[in-house]
Each structure stands twice: as structure tokens, then as C-alpha cells.
């Protein structure tokens, strides 16, 4: 039910997202098996009295880790989850947003939406938790302002918000204000322009902000991150594009001084070439280690994480 986010810039959704179009295809292809061939729906699931009599709290946790290929057989095999497989069948036939949204919300999932006025027309039937992505080349400051205002008015909670704004040099005061009205767990500033002063000043006032992604450490002013009380992770997409003389580790440590940040992420690729990026990454790793940070390599991602030893 919870599948990885297809967007590489969405850290919060790597394992915690529901893609409606993928589920829709999966449900359509499995409808006949779900209704006409009950025995074939069981798949690899072992139906036993012990499993069926597990407390609902445990079953609710289990279903969060089931992929979209296994969720239908699981739900069809267990009476406790039978209402979900029924909703899946209805989903493929009549697309009842309200029913399916309640199921997604109950089991900790979220839906990916893209910045656009069309989404605002059916916000009321979407789950409580959403992941927000750029809608395209026409994502102006006006479009983002209206979109974020609609999300805030609907009291949606945002698991991950990736912002790529065209002409970000425009007036961002209203965008900053709308961000402070939302609860956002992961915020990624993917716009070519630097993180503006208006957005920076809004960061400490964003409820629940635990992860911030920007291009470079120089995009953020000092004493900003220390005011973000829930912020524990920061990511730099272009850290390896800095010159060797820039001393990126010293810059980062100054930036996070006084904050609760204990994880620093950076991409492993550099536009200056593979060898340059590899050499700079080795230098960064060594410098972090001198200050009590060790490197973690995540095989499923094109980036590394530096973690403070006292975290």
C-alpha cells in the first residue's frame, strides 16, 4: 500500500506514498481475480487462525508495509481487511474517492498531488496527508500562492513539498505566509534561484518541519536553522559543485550551529565530472569525521548521509 516516490527529490516519500495511477492500473488488472477466483487471490499468504486473530493494531501496522501487488490478496484473505479489497474493486469500477481516501488516511498513506488549480476542485475528497510536487513549467508565484492557500484552507498536512517556482524573484511574501499556515514534514527548495529572505524567515514558523533540502549551504543565512526547533536533517543537492577552496564542511557546521540537526545529506554526483566529485566527497567525508560525523551510504539513493555520532 505504501510505495516509493518516483520523484528523486522527495525524501519523505521514498517508502511512504500511494500513487493513484499505479494503484488504478493494478486494481483494474486484478479485479477478475479478486471477485471470480477467490483461491487465486490468496497468493503467497498463509491463512491461519493465528494470523486472523491478531489484534487490529498489529494488522494495521502490517498493512502499511504491503506493496500494491500483495495488498489485494491480503485484504481478500482476511475478514478484518475485506472492506479494503471491496473498496479496491469499486475503485477500479467507479473510482469512489471518498471511500478510498478514508482507507489511505487510516493506514498512514498519502497521495501525490501536483501544483495546479485542477487539484483544488477535489481537495475535499483527498486524504488528510498529501505530498506536493511541481505541476510544470508554468508554476508561477501566483499559481503556488493559490495552491498553497487552498491546501491550508482545507487543513491538509504535507508530508513532502517540493517547490520549483518559475520567476522566484517575484513577490514571495504571500507564499511564505501560506507555508507558515501548513504542517510540512519535508520541504525541498528545487528552484534555480536562491532561497529568498521571505522563505528563509518563514522556515522557523512551519509546523513540524524536520527536513530541509536546498542546493548549497550558501543559500541559507546564519541563525535560521537554529530557530527551526523540529529540524533534524538538511540536504544539499549541489554540495559537490563547490570549489575545493570553499571548505564546505566548515560552512555547513557554521550554518547548523545551535540547531538540532544531526543528519546532513549530499548528492554523490557533480557536474564537474565523476573524479572531481569523488575527490571532493572524500575530502568532505574526512573533514566531517574530524568533527565527530560518520558517513552512511544508502544503496538505493544517489546521495550519502553524514550523521553526528551523538545523534
C-alpha positions as a printed Julia matrix, in Angstrom:
311×3 Matrix{Float64}:
   0.0     0.0     0.0
   2.97    2.23    0.59
   5.3     2.5    -2.34
   8.41    4.57   -3.12
   8.02    8.04   -4.54
   9.09    8.3    -8.17
  10.49   11.76   -7.6
  14.18   11.61   -6.58
  13.86   14.89   -4.7
  11.18   13.64   -2.35
  12.98   12.25    0.72
   9.89   11.79    2.83
   8.12    9.65    0.27
  10.75    7.03   -0.51
   8.71    4.4     1.3
   5.58    6.22    2.38
   3.41    7.17   -0.57
   0.47    5.95   -2.62
   0.4     6.64   -6.35
  -3.19    6.72   -7.54
  -2.42    6.0   -11.21
  -0.28    2.96  -10.35
  -2.88    1.59   -7.98
  -5.63    2.2   -10.52
  -3.75    0.07  -13.1
  -3.03   -2.62  -10.54
  -6.64   -2.78   -9.41
  -8.04   -3.0   -12.91
  -5.76   -5.9   -13.78
  -6.62   -7.77  -10.59
 -10.39   -7.19  -10.49
 -11.38  -10.52  -12.04
  -9.08  -12.47   -9.74
 -10.45  -10.65   -6.7
 -14.07  -11.4    -7.49
 -14.23  -14.63   -9.51
 -11.23  -16.63   -8.32
 -11.01  -16.3    -4.58
  -8.47  -19.05   -4.17
  -6.02  -17.48   -6.62
  -6.18  -14.2    -4.68
  -4.56  -15.79   -1.66
  -1.19  -15.84   -3.44
   1.63  -16.47   -1.04
  -0.37  -15.53    2.04
  -0.82  -18.31    4.55
  -4.29  -18.12    6.01
  -4.16  -19.31    9.6
  -6.17  -18.83   12.75
  -3.19  -17.16   14.43
  -2.89  -14.55   11.69
  -6.61  -13.88   11.51
  -6.89  -13.41   15.26
  -4.07  -10.89   15.58
  -5.08   -7.64   17.31
  -6.27   -4.92   14.9
  -3.38   -2.67   15.97
  -0.84   -5.22   14.68
  -2.73   -5.85   11.46
  -2.91   -2.1    10.82
   0.87   -1.91   11.13
   1.4    -4.9     8.84
  -0.72   -3.47    6.04
   1.43   -0.33    5.91
   4.34   -2.37    4.54
   2.46   -4.36    1.9
   3.12   -3.39   -1.72
   0.42   -2.78   -4.32
   0.78   -6.3    -5.78
   0.18   -8.04   -2.46
  -2.37   -5.78   -0.82
  -5.37   -7.18   -2.69
  -4.68  -10.86   -1.85
  -4.01   -9.94    1.78
  -7.19   -7.94    2.18
  -9.28  -10.52    0.36
  -7.95  -13.32    2.61
  -8.63  -11.69    5.97
 -12.12  -10.67    7.14
 -10.69   -7.67    9.02
  -9.41   -6.18    5.76
 -12.21   -7.37    3.48
 -13.66   -3.84    3.29
 -10.4    -2.68    1.7
 -10.46   -5.25   -1.11
 -14.1    -4.33   -1.71
 -13.15   -0.67   -1.96
 -10.33   -1.59   -4.36
 -12.76   -3.34   -6.64
 -15.08   -0.34   -6.51
 -12.09    1.92   -7.11
 -11.37    0.19  -10.42
 -15.03    0.36  -11.43
 -16.38    3.67  -10.16
 -13.39    5.49   -8.61
 -15.07    6.46   -5.29
 -12.54    8.98   -3.96
 -14.23    9.45   -0.59
 -14.11    5.78    0.44
 -10.58    5.19   -0.76
  -9.28    8.41    0.82
 -10.55    7.31    4.21
  -8.73    3.98    3.85
  -5.47    5.68    2.84
  -5.69    8.06    5.78
  -6.46    5.28    8.27
  -3.39    3.26    7.32
  -0.88    6.11    7.18
  -0.62    6.57    3.42
  -0.6     9.74    1.39
  -1.37   10.83   -2.15
   0.89   12.77   -4.53
  -0.62   15.92   -6.0
   0.8    18.46   -8.4
   0.58   22.22   -8.15
  -2.42   23.25  -10.22
  -5.88   24.71   -9.93
  -7.45   21.41  -11.02
  -6.4    19.75   -7.75
  -8.2    22.42   -5.74
 -11.5    21.24   -7.22
 -11.36   17.91   -5.37
  -9.3    18.66   -2.26
 -12.28   17.79   -0.11
 -12.16   14.12   -1.12
  -8.39   13.68   -0.9
  -6.71   12.14    2.17
  -5.59   14.28    5.08
  -1.89   13.8     4.21
  -0.53   14.82    0.81
   2.81   15.09   -0.97
   3.14   18.15   -3.18
   5.13   18.35   -6.42
   5.7    20.99   -9.1
   2.99   20.95  -11.73
   5.04   22.0   -14.75
   6.78   24.9   -16.45
   4.04   27.39  -15.6
   4.35   27.19  -11.83
   4.46   30.92  -11.18
   4.44   32.57   -7.78
   0.74   33.29   -8.28
  -0.04   29.63   -9.03
   1.86   28.44   -5.97
   0.2    31.05   -3.76
  -3.3    29.94   -4.77
  -2.39   26.28   -4.47
  -0.83   26.55   -1.01
  -3.71   28.72    0.21
  -6.17   26.04   -0.94
  -4.22   23.33    0.92
  -4.1    25.44    4.07
  -7.8    26.29    3.92
  -8.58   22.56    3.56
  -6.34   21.87    6.6
  -4.22   19.34    4.72
  -0.99   18.06    6.22
   2.01   17.87    3.89
   4.44   15.0     4.14
   6.74   16.33    1.42
   6.63   19.6    -0.51
   8.97   20.04   -3.49
   8.89   23.61   -4.75
  10.14   24.65   -8.18
   8.86   28.13   -8.88
   9.21   29.97  -12.17
  10.39   33.55  -11.66
  11.08   33.01   -7.98
  12.44   36.54   -7.84
   8.85   37.76   -7.77
   6.93   38.61   -4.64
   7.17   35.6    -2.33
   5.71   37.22    0.78
   2.33   35.53    0.27
   3.9    32.15   -0.5
   5.92   32.42    2.71
   2.76   33.25    4.65
   0.88   30.26    3.25
   3.78   27.94    4.12
   3.51   29.0     7.75
  -0.18   28.0     7.74
   0.7    24.42    6.79
   2.17   21.48    8.64
   5.06   20.33    6.42
   7.41   17.49    7.33
   9.82   17.68    4.38
  10.44   20.85    2.37
  12.67   20.82   -0.73
  13.52   24.11   -2.45
  14.31   22.94   -6.0
  14.13   26.37   -7.65
  17.18   27.64   -9.52
  17.11   30.89   -7.54
  18.49   31.05   -4.02
  16.24   30.55   -1.05
  14.81   34.04   -0.69
  14.78   36.04    2.53
  10.98   35.76    2.75
  11.07   31.96    2.6
  14.01   31.74    5.0
  12.2    33.82    7.61
   9.15   31.57    7.23
  11.07   28.33    7.93
  11.05   28.57   11.76
   7.28   29.07   11.67
   6.44   26.0     9.57
   4.85   23.45   11.87
   6.59   20.05   12.04
   9.43   20.87    9.62
  12.03   18.13   10.17
  13.84   18.04    6.8
  15.0    20.87    4.53
  16.54   20.43    1.1
  18.35   23.24   -0.76
  21.09   23.47   -3.39
  24.03   24.87   -1.41
  24.87   25.86    2.19
  25.3    29.43    0.98
  21.57   29.5     0.1
  20.66   29.84    3.8
  21.53   32.66    6.15
  23.12   32.04    9.53
  20.9    31.73   12.62
  17.97   30.5    10.5
  18.27   26.75   11.1
  18.86   27.15   14.83
  15.4    28.7    15.09
  13.73   25.67   13.41
  13.02   23.68   16.55
  11.94   20.43   14.85
  14.54   20.44   12.08
  16.86   17.42   12.33
  18.01   16.88    8.72
  19.31   19.14    5.97
  20.23   18.19    2.4
  22.39   19.91   -0.22
  21.78   18.85   -3.82
  24.82   20.63   -5.26
  27.39   20.44   -2.48
  29.91   18.71   -4.78
  29.76   21.64   -7.18
  31.59   23.88   -4.72
  35.25   24.62   -5.29
  37.74   22.85   -3.03
  38.74   26.17   -1.51
  35.2    26.81   -0.28
  35.63   24.44    2.72
  32.02   23.13    2.58
  32.17   21.28    5.9
  33.18   24.39    7.83
  30.41   26.3     6.08
  27.82   23.63    7.0
  28.93   23.42   10.62
  28.61   27.18   10.99
  25.2    27.02    9.39
  23.8    24.32   11.72
  25.46   25.61   14.9
  22.92   25.75   17.71
  20.36   23.69   15.77
  19.08   20.14   16.38
  20.36   18.9    13.03
  22.17   15.57   13.27
  21.95   14.41    9.64
  23.45   16.12    6.59
  22.73   14.72    3.11
  24.52   15.45   -0.14
  24.32   14.16   -3.71
  27.15   11.95   -4.91
  27.16   13.37   -8.45
  28.91   16.53   -9.65
  28.59   18.45  -12.89
  32.39   18.87  -12.81
  32.88   15.18  -13.51
  32.99   11.88  -11.68
  36.6    12.05  -10.49
  36.27   15.62   -9.23
  33.1    14.72   -7.33
  34.7    11.57   -5.88
  37.75   13.51   -4.71
  35.69   16.28   -3.14
  33.36   13.77   -1.47
  36.36   12.03    0.09
  37.64   15.37    1.39
  34.21   16.21    2.81
  33.95   12.78    4.47
  37.35   13.19    6.1
  36.53   16.69    7.36
  33.19   15.56    8.78
  34.87   12.63   10.54
  37.28   15.03   12.26
  34.28   16.76   13.81
  32.55   13.58   15.0
  30.34   12.86   11.99
  30.4     9.47   10.24
  29.27    8.67    6.72
  26.33    6.42    5.87
  25.9     5.12    2.33
  22.39    4.29    1.17
  22.5     1.85   -1.72
  19.07    2.81   -3.08
  19.9     6.53   -3.33
  22.35    8.7    -5.27
  23.46   10.5    -2.14
  25.27    9.98    1.17
  24.36   10.94    4.7
  26.65   12.27    7.41
  25.39   11.52   10.91
  26.65   13.02   14.15
  27.99   10.35   16.5
  25.9    11.62   19.43
  22.63   11.55   17.47
